[in-house]
mmCIF file with all atom_site columns, C-alpha atoms in Angstrom:
data_model
loop_
_atom_site.group_PDB
_atom_site.id
_atom_site.type_symbol
_atom_site.label_atom_id
_atom_site.label_alt_id
_atom_site.label_comp_id
_atom_site.label_asym_id
_atom_site.label_entity_id
_atom_site.label_seq_id
_atom_site.pdbx_PDB_ins_code
_atom_site.Cartn_x
_atom_site.Cartn_y
_atom_site.Cartn_z
_atom_site.occupancy
_atom_site.B_iso_or_equiv
_atom_site.pdbx_formal_charge
_atom_site.auth_seq_id
_atom_site.auth_comp_id
_atom_site.auth_asym_id
_atom_site.auth_atom_id
_atom_site.pdbx_PDB_model_num
ATOM 1   C CA . MET A 1 1   ? 181.046 129.311 -33.373 1.00 0.00 ? 6   MET A CA 1
ATOM 2   C CA . LEU A 1 2   ? 179.943 132.237 -31.229 1.00 0.00 ? 7   LEU A CA 1
ATOM 3   C CA . VAL A 1 3   ? 176.322 133.373 -31.569 1.00 0.00 ? 8   VAL A CA 1
ATOM 4   C CA . THR A 1 4   ? 174.244 136.023 -29.866 1.00 0.00 ? 9   THR A CA 1
ATOM 5   C CA . LEU A 1 5   ? 170.858 134.673 -28.876 1.00 0.00 ? 10  LEU A CA 1
ATOM 6   C CA . HIS A 1 6   ? 167.855 136.965 -29.009 1.00 0.00 ? 11  HIS A CA 1
ATOM 7   C CA . THR A 1 7   ? 165.796 135.425 -26.237 1.00 0.00 ? 12  THR A CA 1
ATOM 8   C CA . ALA A 1 8   ? 165.962 135.207 -22.480 1.00 0.00 ? 13  ALA A CA 1
ATOM 9   C CA . TYR A 1 9   ? 167.069 131.901 -21.064 1.00 0.00 ? 14  TYR A CA 1
ATOM 10  C CA . GLU A 1 10  ? 164.389 129.871 -19.345 1.00 0.00 ? 15  GLU A CA 1
ATOM 11  C CA . ASP A 1 11  ? 166.505 128.281 -16.623 1.00 0.00 ? 16  ASP A CA 1
ATOM 12  C CA . THR A 1 12  ? 168.073 130.681 -14.156 1.00 0.00 ? 17  THR A CA 1
ATOM 13  C CA . THR A 1 13  ? 170.003 128.483 -11.717 1.00 0.00 ? 18  THR A CA 1
ATOM 14  C CA . ALA A 1 14  ? 171.734 125.129 -11.747 1.00 0.00 ? 19  ALA A CA 1
ATOM 15  C CA . ALA A 1 15  ? 169.034 123.754 -9.420  1.00 0.00 ? 20  ALA A CA 1
ATOM 16  C CA . GLU A 1 16  ? 166.470 124.058 -12.247 1.00 0.00 ? 21  GLU A CA 1
ATOM 17  C CA . LEU A 1 17  ? 168.335 121.701 -14.606 1.00 0.00 ? 22  LEU A CA 1
ATOM 18  C CA . SER A 1 18  ? 167.342 118.140 -15.410 1.00 0.00 ? 23  SER A CA 1
ATOM 19  C CA . HIS A 1 19  ? 169.124 115.469 -17.410 1.00 0.00 ? 24  HIS A CA 1
ATOM 20  C CA . ALA A 1 20  ? 167.151 113.320 -19.833 1.00 0.00 ? 25  ALA A CA 1
ATOM 21  C CA . LEU A 1 21  ? 167.804 110.757 -22.539 1.00 0.00 ? 26  LEU A CA 1
ATOM 22  C CA . ASP A 1 22  ? 164.119 110.340 -23.436 1.00 0.00 ? 27  ASP A CA 1
ATOM 23  C CA . THR A 1 23  ? 163.163 113.856 -24.525 1.00 0.00 ? 28  THR A CA 1
ATOM 24  C CA . PRO A 1 24  ? 162.428 114.424 -28.214 1.00 0.00 ? 29  PRO A CA 1
ATOM 25  C CA . GLU A 1 25  ? 164.266 117.134 -30.118 1.00 0.00 ? 30  GLU A CA 1
ATOM 26  C CA . GLN A 1 26  ? 163.316 120.542 -28.760 1.00 0.00 ? 31  GLN A CA 1
ATOM 27  C CA . PRO A 1 27  ? 163.076 123.775 -30.748 1.00 0.00 ? 32  PRO A CA 1
ATOM 28  C CA . ALA A 1 28  ? 166.617 125.119 -31.002 1.00 0.00 ? 33  ALA A CA 1
ATOM 29  C CA . LEU A 1 29  ? 167.645 128.757 -30.844 1.00 0.00 ? 34  LEU A CA 1
ATOM 30  C CA . HIS A 1 30  ? 170.750 127.782 -32.787 1.00 0.00 ? 35  HIS A CA 1
ATOM 31  C CA . LEU A 1 31  ? 172.319 124.509 -33.876 1.00 0.00 ? 36  LEU A CA 1
ATOM 32  C CA . LEU A 1 32  ? 175.553 123.144 -35.273 1.00 0.00 ? 37  LEU A CA 1
ATOM 33  C CA . ASP A 1 33  ? 175.238 120.029 -37.434 1.00 0.00 ? 38  ASP A CA 1
ATOM 34  C CA . LEU A 1 34  ? 178.400 117.923 -37.760 1.00 0.00 ? 39  LEU A CA 1
ATOM 35  C CA . GLY A 1 35  ? 179.271 114.801 -39.725 1.00 0.00 ? 40  GLY A CA 1
ATOM 36  C CA . LEU A 1 36  ? 182.055 112.932 -37.944 1.00 0.00 ? 41  LEU A CA 1
ATOM 37  C CA . ALA A 1 37  ? 183.682 110.839 -40.687 1.00 0.00 ? 42  ALA A CA 1
ATOM 38  C CA . HIS A 1 38  ? 186.872 112.902 -40.337 1.00 0.00 ? 43  HIS A CA 1
ATOM 39  C CA . LEU A 1 39  ? 187.038 111.834 -36.662 1.00 0.00 ? 44  LEU A CA 1
ATOM 40  C CA . GLY A 1 40  ? 187.044 108.174 -37.657 1.00 0.00 ? 45  GLY A CA 1
ATOM 41  C CA . ARG A 1 41  ? 183.270 107.784 -37.300 1.00 0.00 ? 46  ARG A CA 1
ATOM 42  C CA . PRO A 1 42  ? 181.792 107.422 -40.808 1.00 0.00 ? 47  PRO A CA 1
ATOM 43  C CA . GLY A 1 43  ? 178.006 107.454 -40.834 1.00 0.00 ? 48  GLY A CA 1
ATOM 44  C CA . THR A 1 44  ? 177.895 109.331 -37.528 1.00 0.00 ? 49  THR A CA 1
ATOM 45  C CA . ARG A 1 45  ? 176.169 112.687 -37.202 1.00 0.00 ? 50  ARG A CA 1
ATOM 46  C CA . LEU A 1 46  ? 176.212 114.945 -34.161 1.00 0.00 ? 51  LEU A CA 1
ATOM 47  C CA . GLN A 1 47  ? 174.068 118.011 -33.668 1.00 0.00 ? 52  GLN A CA 1
ATOM 48  C CA . LEU A 1 48  ? 174.753 120.567 -30.932 1.00 0.00 ? 53  LEU A CA 1
ATOM 49  C CA . ARG A 1 49  ? 171.585 122.467 -30.044 1.00 0.00 ? 54  ARG A CA 1
ATOM 50  C CA . LEU A 1 50  ? 171.237 125.605 -27.928 1.00 0.00 ? 55  LEU A CA 1
ATOM 51  C CA . LEU A 1 51  ? 167.877 125.837 -26.186 1.00 0.00 ? 56  LEU A CA 1
ATOM 52  C CA . GLY A 1 52  ? 166.386 128.715 -24.234 1.00 0.00 ? 57  GLY A CA 1
ATOM 53  C CA . ALA A 1 53  ? 166.391 126.205 -21.401 1.00 0.00 ? 58  ALA A CA 1
ATOM 54  C CA . SER A 1 54  ? 170.045 125.091 -21.951 1.00 0.00 ? 59  SER A CA 1
ATOM 55  C CA . HIS A 1 55  ? 171.278 122.388 -24.373 1.00 0.00 ? 60  HIS A CA 1
ATOM 56  C CA . GLN A 1 56  ? 170.533 119.269 -26.341 1.00 0.00 ? 61  GLN A CA 1
ATOM 57  C CA . VAL A 1 57  ? 172.911 116.967 -28.241 1.00 0.00 ? 62  VAL A CA 1
ATOM 58  C CA . VAL A 1 58  ? 171.574 114.641 -30.927 1.00 0.00 ? 63  VAL A CA 1
ATOM 59  C CA . LEU A 1 59  ? 173.848 111.735 -31.873 1.00 0.00 ? 64  LEU A CA 1
ATOM 60  C CA . GLU A 1 60  ? 172.982 109.482 -34.803 1.00 0.00 ? 65  GLU A CA 1
ATOM 61  C CA . GLY A 1 61  ? 175.276 106.584 -35.588 1.00 0.00 ? 66  GLY A CA 1
ATOM 62  C CA . PRO A 1 62  ? 175.409 103.062 -36.972 1.00 0.00 ? 67  PRO A CA 1
ATOM 63  C CA . ALA A 1 63  ? 174.790 101.617 -33.477 1.00 0.00 ? 68  ALA A CA 1
ATOM 64  C CA . GLY A 1 64  ? 171.708 103.784 -32.871 1.00 0.00 ? 69  GLY A CA 1
ATOM 65  C CA . ASN A 1 65  ? 170.563 107.242 -31.874 1.00 0.00 ? 70  ASN A CA 1
ATOM 66  C CA . LEU A 1 66  ? 170.801 109.178 -28.642 1.00 0.00 ? 71  LEU A CA 1
ATOM 67  C CA . ILE A 1 67  ? 169.389 112.530 -27.548 1.00 0.00 ? 72  ILE A CA 1
ATOM 68  C CA . GLU A 1 68  ? 170.904 114.078 -24.431 1.00 0.00 ? 73  GLU A CA 1
ATOM 69  C CA . THR A 1 69  ? 169.030 117.000 -22.947 1.00 0.00 ? 74  THR A CA 1
ATOM 70  C CA . VAL A 1 70  ? 170.271 119.086 -20.042 1.00 0.00 ? 75  VAL A CA 1
ATOM 71  C CA . ALA A 1 71  ? 167.688 121.768 -19.509 1.00 0.00 ? 76  ALA A CA 1
ATOM 72  C CA . CYS A 1 72  ? 164.785 123.136 -17.538 1.00 0.00 ? 77  CYS A CA 1
ATOM 73  C CA . LEU A 1 73  ? 162.217 120.532 -18.597 1.00 0.00 ? 78  LEU A CA 1
ATOM 74  C CA . PRO A 1 74  ? 158.526 121.232 -17.968 1.00 0.00 ? 79  PRO A CA 1
ATOM 75  C CA . GLY A 1 75  ? 156.811 118.367 -16.184 1.00 0.00 ? 80  GLY A CA 1
ATOM 76  C CA . ARG A 1 76  ? 160.090 116.862 -14.969 1.00 0.00 ? 81  ARG A CA 1
ATOM 77  C CA . ARG A 1 77  ? 161.496 117.300 -11.489 1.00 0.00 ? 82  ARG A CA 1
ATOM 78  C CA . PRO A 1 78  ? 164.807 119.182 -11.634 1.00 0.00 ? 83  PRO A CA 1
ATOM 79  C CA . GLU A 1 79  ? 167.625 116.728 -11.064 1.00 0.00 ? 84  GLU A CA 1
ATOM 80  C CA . LEU A 1 80  ? 171.100 116.852 -12.540 1.00 0.00 ? 85  LEU A CA 1
ATOM 81  C CA . PRO A 1 81  ? 173.044 113.705 -11.598 1.00 0.00 ? 86  PRO A CA 1
ATOM 82  C CA . ALA A 1 82  ? 176.716 114.020 -10.701 1.00 0.00 ? 87  ALA A CA 1
ATOM 83  C CA . THR A 1 83  ? 177.366 110.816 -12.647 1.00 0.00 ? 88  THR A CA 1
ATOM 84  C CA . LEU A 1 84  ? 175.355 108.497 -14.852 1.00 0.00 ? 89  LEU A CA 1
ATOM 85  C CA . ALA A 1 85  ? 176.554 105.458 -16.780 1.00 0.00 ? 90  ALA A CA 1
ATOM 86  C CA . ASP A 1 86  ? 174.862 102.916 -19.022 1.00 0.00 ? 91  ASP A CA 1
ATOM 87  C CA . PRO A 1 87  ? 177.284 100.091 -19.896 1.00 0.00 ? 92  PRO A CA 1
ATOM 88  C CA . ALA A 1 88  ? 174.884 98.685  -22.501 1.00 0.00 ? 93  ALA A CA 1
ATOM 89  C CA . THR A 1 89  ? 175.112 101.814 -24.644 1.00 0.00 ? 94  THR A CA 1
ATOM 90  C CA . GLY A 1 90  ? 178.538 102.992 -23.517 1.00 0.00 ? 95  GLY A CA 1
ATOM 91  C CA . TYR A 1 91  ? 177.029 106.288 -22.300 1.00 0.00 ? 96  TYR A CA 1
ATOM 92  C CA . ARG A 1 92  ? 178.845 108.096 -19.461 1.00 0.00 ? 97  ARG A CA 1
ATOM 93  C CA . PHE A 1 93  ? 177.778 111.503 -18.135 1.00 0.00 ? 98  PHE A CA 1
ATOM 94  C CA . THR A 1 94  ? 179.238 113.658 -15.376 1.00 0.00 ? 99  THR A CA 1
ATOM 95  C CA . ALA A 1 95  ? 178.118 117.048 -14.095 1.00 0.00 ? 100 ALA A CA 1
ATOM 96  C CA . ARG A 1 96  ? 179.643 119.506 -11.696 1.00 0.00 ? 101 ARG A CA 1
ATOM 97  C CA . VAL A 1 97  ? 178.355 122.804 -10.351 1.00 0.00 ? 102 VAL A CA 1
ATOM 98  C CA . ARG A 1 98  ? 181.045 125.331 -9.529  1.00 0.00 ? 103 ARG A CA 1
ATOM 99  C CA . ARG A 1 99  ? 180.287 128.343 -7.352  1.00 0.00 ? 104 ARG A CA 1
ATOM 100 C CA . LEU A 1 100 ? 182.303 131.329 -8.577  1.00 0.00 ? 105 LEU A CA 1
ATOM 101 C CA . ALA A 1 101 ? 182.805 134.907 -7.485  1.00 0.00 ? 106 ALA A CA 1
ATOM 102 C CA . ALA A 1 102 ? 181.702 137.519 -10.041 1.00 0.00 ? 107 ALA A CA 1
ATOM 103 C CA . ALA A 1 103 ? 185.249 138.264 -11.261 1.00 0.00 ? 108 ALA A CA 1
ATOM 104 C CA . GLU A 1 104 ? 186.062 134.574 -11.692 1.00 0.00 ? 109 GLU A CA 1
ATOM 105 C CA . MET A 1 105 ? 182.757 133.982 -13.512 1.00 0.00 ? 110 MET A CA 1
ATOM 106 C CA . SER A 1 106 ? 183.546 136.821 -15.919 1.00 0.00 ? 111 SER A CA 1
ATOM 107 C CA . ALA A 1 107 ? 187.040 135.477 -16.525 1.00 0.00 ? 112 ALA A CA 1
ATOM 108 C CA . ARG A 1 108 ? 185.792 131.911 -17.179 1.00 0.00 ? 113 ARG A CA 1
ATOM 109 C CA . ALA A 1 109 ? 183.021 133.111 -19.515 1.00 0.00 ? 114 ALA A CA 1
ATOM 110 C CA . ALA A 1 110 ? 185.475 135.333 -21.409 1.00 0.00 ? 115 ALA A CA 1
ATOM 111 C CA . ARG A 1 111 ? 187.904 132.426 -21.790 1.00 0.00 ? 116 ARG A CA 1
ATOM 112 C CA . LEU A 1 112 ? 185.154 130.147 -23.110 1.00 0.00 ? 117 LEU A CA 1
ATOM 113 C CA . ARG A 1 113 ? 183.993 132.789 -25.604 1.00 0.00 ? 118 ARG A CA 1
ATOM 114 C CA . ARG A 1 114 ? 187.578 133.372 -26.753 1.00 0.00 ? 119 ARG A CA 1
ATOM 115 C CA . ASP A 1 115 ? 188.692 129.732 -26.911 1.00 0.00 ? 120 ASP A CA 1
ATOM 116 C CA . LEU A 1 116 ? 185.563 128.348 -28.580 1.00 0.00 ? 121 LEU A CA 1
ATOM 117 C CA . ALA A 1 117 ? 184.483 131.214 -30.869 1.00 0.00 ? 122 ALA A CA 1
ATOM 118 C CA . ASP A 1 118 ? 186.410 129.953 -33.902 1.00 0.00 ? 123 ASP A CA 1
ATOM 119 C CA . ASP A 1 119 ? 186.365 126.239 -33.065 1.00 0.00 ? 124 ASP A CA 1
ATOM 120 C CA . PRO A 1 120 ? 184.433 124.433 -35.846 1.00 0.00 ? 125 PRO A CA 1
ATOM 121 C CA . TYR A 1 121 ? 183.334 121.780 -33.310 1.00 0.00 ? 126 TYR A CA 1
ATOM 122 C CA . ALA A 1 122 ? 182.000 124.218 -30.709 1.00 0.00 ? 127 ALA A CA 1
ATOM 123 C CA . LEU A 1 123 ? 178.905 126.329 -30.265 1.00 0.00 ? 128 LEU A CA 1
ATOM 124 C CA . VAL A 1 124 ? 178.705 129.198 -27.775 1.00 0.00 ? 129 VAL A CA 1
ATOM 125 C CA . GLY A 1 125 ? 175.460 131.063 -27.224 1.00 0.00 ? 130 GLY A CA 1
ATOM 126 C CA . VAL A 1 126 ? 175.491 134.407 -25.434 1.00 0.00 ? 131 VAL A CA 1
ATOM 127 C CA . PHE A 1 127 ? 172.145 135.299 -23.886 1.00 0.00 ? 132 PHE A CA 1
ATOM 128 C CA . PRO A 1 128 ? 170.839 138.858 -23.471 1.00 0.00 ? 133 PRO A CA 1
ATOM 129 C CA . GLY A 1 129 ? 171.715 140.644 -20.277 1.00 0.00 ? 134 GLY A CA 1
ATOM 130 C CA . GLY A 1 130 ? 175.474 140.303 -20.358 1.00 0.00 ? 135 GLY A CA 1
ATOM 131 C CA . PRO A 1 131 ? 178.387 138.493 -21.972 1.00 0.00 ? 136 PRO A CA 1
ATOM 132 C CA . ASP A 1 132 ? 178.742 136.087 -19.026 1.00 0.00 ? 137 ASP A CA 1
ATOM 133 C CA . ALA A 1 133 ? 175.290 134.515 -19.518 1.00 0.00 ? 138 ALA A CA 1
ATOM 134 C CA . ILE A 1 134 ? 176.384 131.737 -21.879 1.00 0.00 ? 139 ILE A CA 1
ATOM 135 C CA . THR A 1 135 ? 175.814 128.134 -22.816 1.00 0.00 ? 140 THR A CA 1
ATOM 136 C CA . ALA A 1 136 ? 178.715 126.464 -24.621 1.00 0.00 ? 141 ALA A CA 1
ATOM 137 C CA . LEU A 1 137 ? 179.141 123.002 -26.171 1.00 0.00 ? 142 LEU A CA 1
ATOM 138 C CA . ARG A 1 138 ? 182.256 121.408 -27.664 1.00 0.00 ? 143 ARG A CA 1
ATOM 139 C CA . VAL A 1 139 ? 182.736 118.047 -29.387 1.00 0.00 ? 144 VAL A CA 1
ATOM 140 C CA . ALA A 1 140 ? 185.837 115.895 -28.997 1.00 0.00 ? 145 ALA A CA 1
ATOM 141 C CA . ARG A 1 141 ? 186.879 112.466 -30.210 1.00 0.00 ? 146 ARG A CA 1
ATOM 142 C CA . ARG A 1 142 ? 187.958 110.408 -27.261 1.00 0.00 ? 147 ARG A CA 1
ATOM 143 C CA . ALA A 1 143 ? 191.232 108.531 -27.187 1.00 0.00 ? 148 ALA A CA 1
ATOM 144 C CA . ASP A 1 144 ? 191.263 104.774 -27.688 1.00 0.00 ? 149 ASP A CA 1
ATOM 145 C CA . PRO A 1 145 ? 193.881 103.704 -25.131 1.00 0.00 ? 150 PRO A CA 1
ATOM 146 C CA . GLY A 1 146 ? 193.210 99.970  -25.465 1.00 0.00 ? 151 GLY A CA 1
ATOM 147 C CA . GLY A 1 147 ? 193.082 100.030 -29.259 1.00 0.00 ? 152 GLY A CA 1
ATOM 148 C CA . ASP A 1 148 ? 189.763 98.209  -29.137 1.00 0.00 ? 153 ASP A CA 1
ATOM 149 C CA . GLY A 1 149 ? 187.603 100.907 -30.737 1.00 0.00 ? 154 GLY A CA 1
ATOM 150 C CA . THR A 1 150 ? 186.015 101.983 -27.435 1.00 0.00 ? 155 THR A CA 1
ATOM 151 C CA . GLY A 1 151 ? 187.274 105.553 -27.515 1.00 0.00 ? 156 GLY A CA 1
ATOM 152 C CA . GLY A 1 152 ? 183.968 106.936 -28.700 1.00 0.00 ? 157 GLY A CA 1
ATOM 153 C CA . ILE A 1 153 ? 182.754 110.453 -29.139 1.00 0.00 ? 158 ILE A CA 1
ATOM 154 C CA . GLY A 1 154 ? 182.481 112.990 -26.362 1.00 0.00 ? 159 GLY A CA 1
ATOM 155 C CA . TRP A 1 155 ? 181.356 116.496 -25.651 1.00 0.00 ? 160 TRP A CA 1
ATOM 156 C CA . ARG A 1 156 ? 181.634 119.024 -22.885 1.00 0.00 ? 161 ARG A CA 1
ATOM 157 C CA . THR A 1 157 ? 179.191 121.749 -21.978 1.00 0.00 ? 162 THR A CA 1
ATOM 158 C CA . TRP A 1 158 ? 179.253 124.845 -19.828 1.00 0.00 ? 163 TRP A CA 1
ATOM 159 C CA . HIS A 1 159 ? 176.187 126.681 -18.537 1.00 0.00 ? 164 HIS A CA 1
ATOM 160 C CA . ALA A 1 160 ? 176.983 130.006 -16.868 1.00 0.00 ? 165 ALA A CA 1
ATOM 161 C CA . TYR A 1 161 ? 174.528 131.632 -14.494 1.00 0.00 ? 166 TYR A CA 1
ATOM 162 C CA . PRO A 1 162 ? 176.221 134.890 -13.478 1.00 0.00 ? 167 PRO A CA 1
ATOM 163 C CA . GLN A 1 163 ? 173.212 136.049 -11.439 1.00 0.00 ? 168 GLN A CA 1
ATOM 164 C CA . SER A 1 164 ? 173.665 133.090 -9.049  1.00 0.00 ? 169 SER A CA 1
ATOM 165 C CA . GLY A 1 165 ? 177.441 132.674 -9.456  1.00 0.00 ? 170 GLY A CA 1
ATOM 166 C CA . GLU A 1 166 ? 177.122 129.136 -10.827 1.00 0.00 ? 171 GLU A CA 1
ATOM 167 C CA . LEU A 1 167 ? 178.956 127.438 -13.667 1.00 0.00 ? 172 LEU A CA 1
ATOM 168 C CA . VAL A 1 168 ? 177.614 124.007 -14.589 1.00 0.00 ? 173 VAL A CA 1
ATOM 169 C CA . GLU A 1 169 ? 180.133 121.814 -16.412 1.00 0.00 ? 174 GLU A CA 1
ATOM 170 C CA . THR A 1 170 ? 179.138 118.513 -17.994 1.00 0.00 ? 175 THR A CA 1
ATOM 171 C CA . GLU A 1 171 ? 181.110 115.881 -19.834 1.00 0.00 ? 176 GLU A CA 1
ATOM 172 C CA . THR A 1 172 ? 179.686 113.022 -21.880 1.00 0.00 ? 177 THR A CA 1
ATOM 173 C CA . VAL A 1 173 ? 181.373 110.070 -23.581 1.00 0.00 ? 178 VAL A CA 1
ATOM 174 C CA . VAL A 1 174 ? 179.526 107.606 -25.805 1.00 0.00 ? 179 VAL A CA 1
ATOM 175 C CA . THR A 1 175 ? 181.471 104.531 -26.936 1.00 0.00 ? 180 THR A CA 1
ATOM 176 C CA . ALA A 1 176 ? 178.720 102.649 -28.786 1.00 0.00 ? 181 ALA A CA 1
ATOM 177 C CA . VAL A 1 177 ? 178.343 104.893 -31.848 1.00 0.00 ? 182 VAL A CA 1
#
């Protein structure tokens, strides 16, 4: 789903982002609420939330709840880890900041808008000031290579900052849902 957001974003560079698993739900500019029974996860609900300060994902499942926030968080020192894993909950997070020339940034943002606009498991927010200023989220069921039910649920996000030439890509997998 492609949406135009009618507010300026609050974070302006990748260096302003923080990752948190202890932040309550924040006011969303737009959200996509998904039940995941059709992905083999009955009783599991996932909500993709676009914030003025980036994104939040709310996962509610039989094994518990999780709220992932990647955003400019007041009162928290900016820090976006390259990797983070919690074996107890099966949570794995990776982040990467790509530095792109203006033409490449425009091409990547256009591809994300095109590829995710009609995806029922994706949410793309375009911020004012240009079509390349976007935050995008997409849900995916993860494969279960061992057949032991540990495939889990995953999502990817993209945060484009055309003014600084940065594209932040994150990927999360949660196996204990």
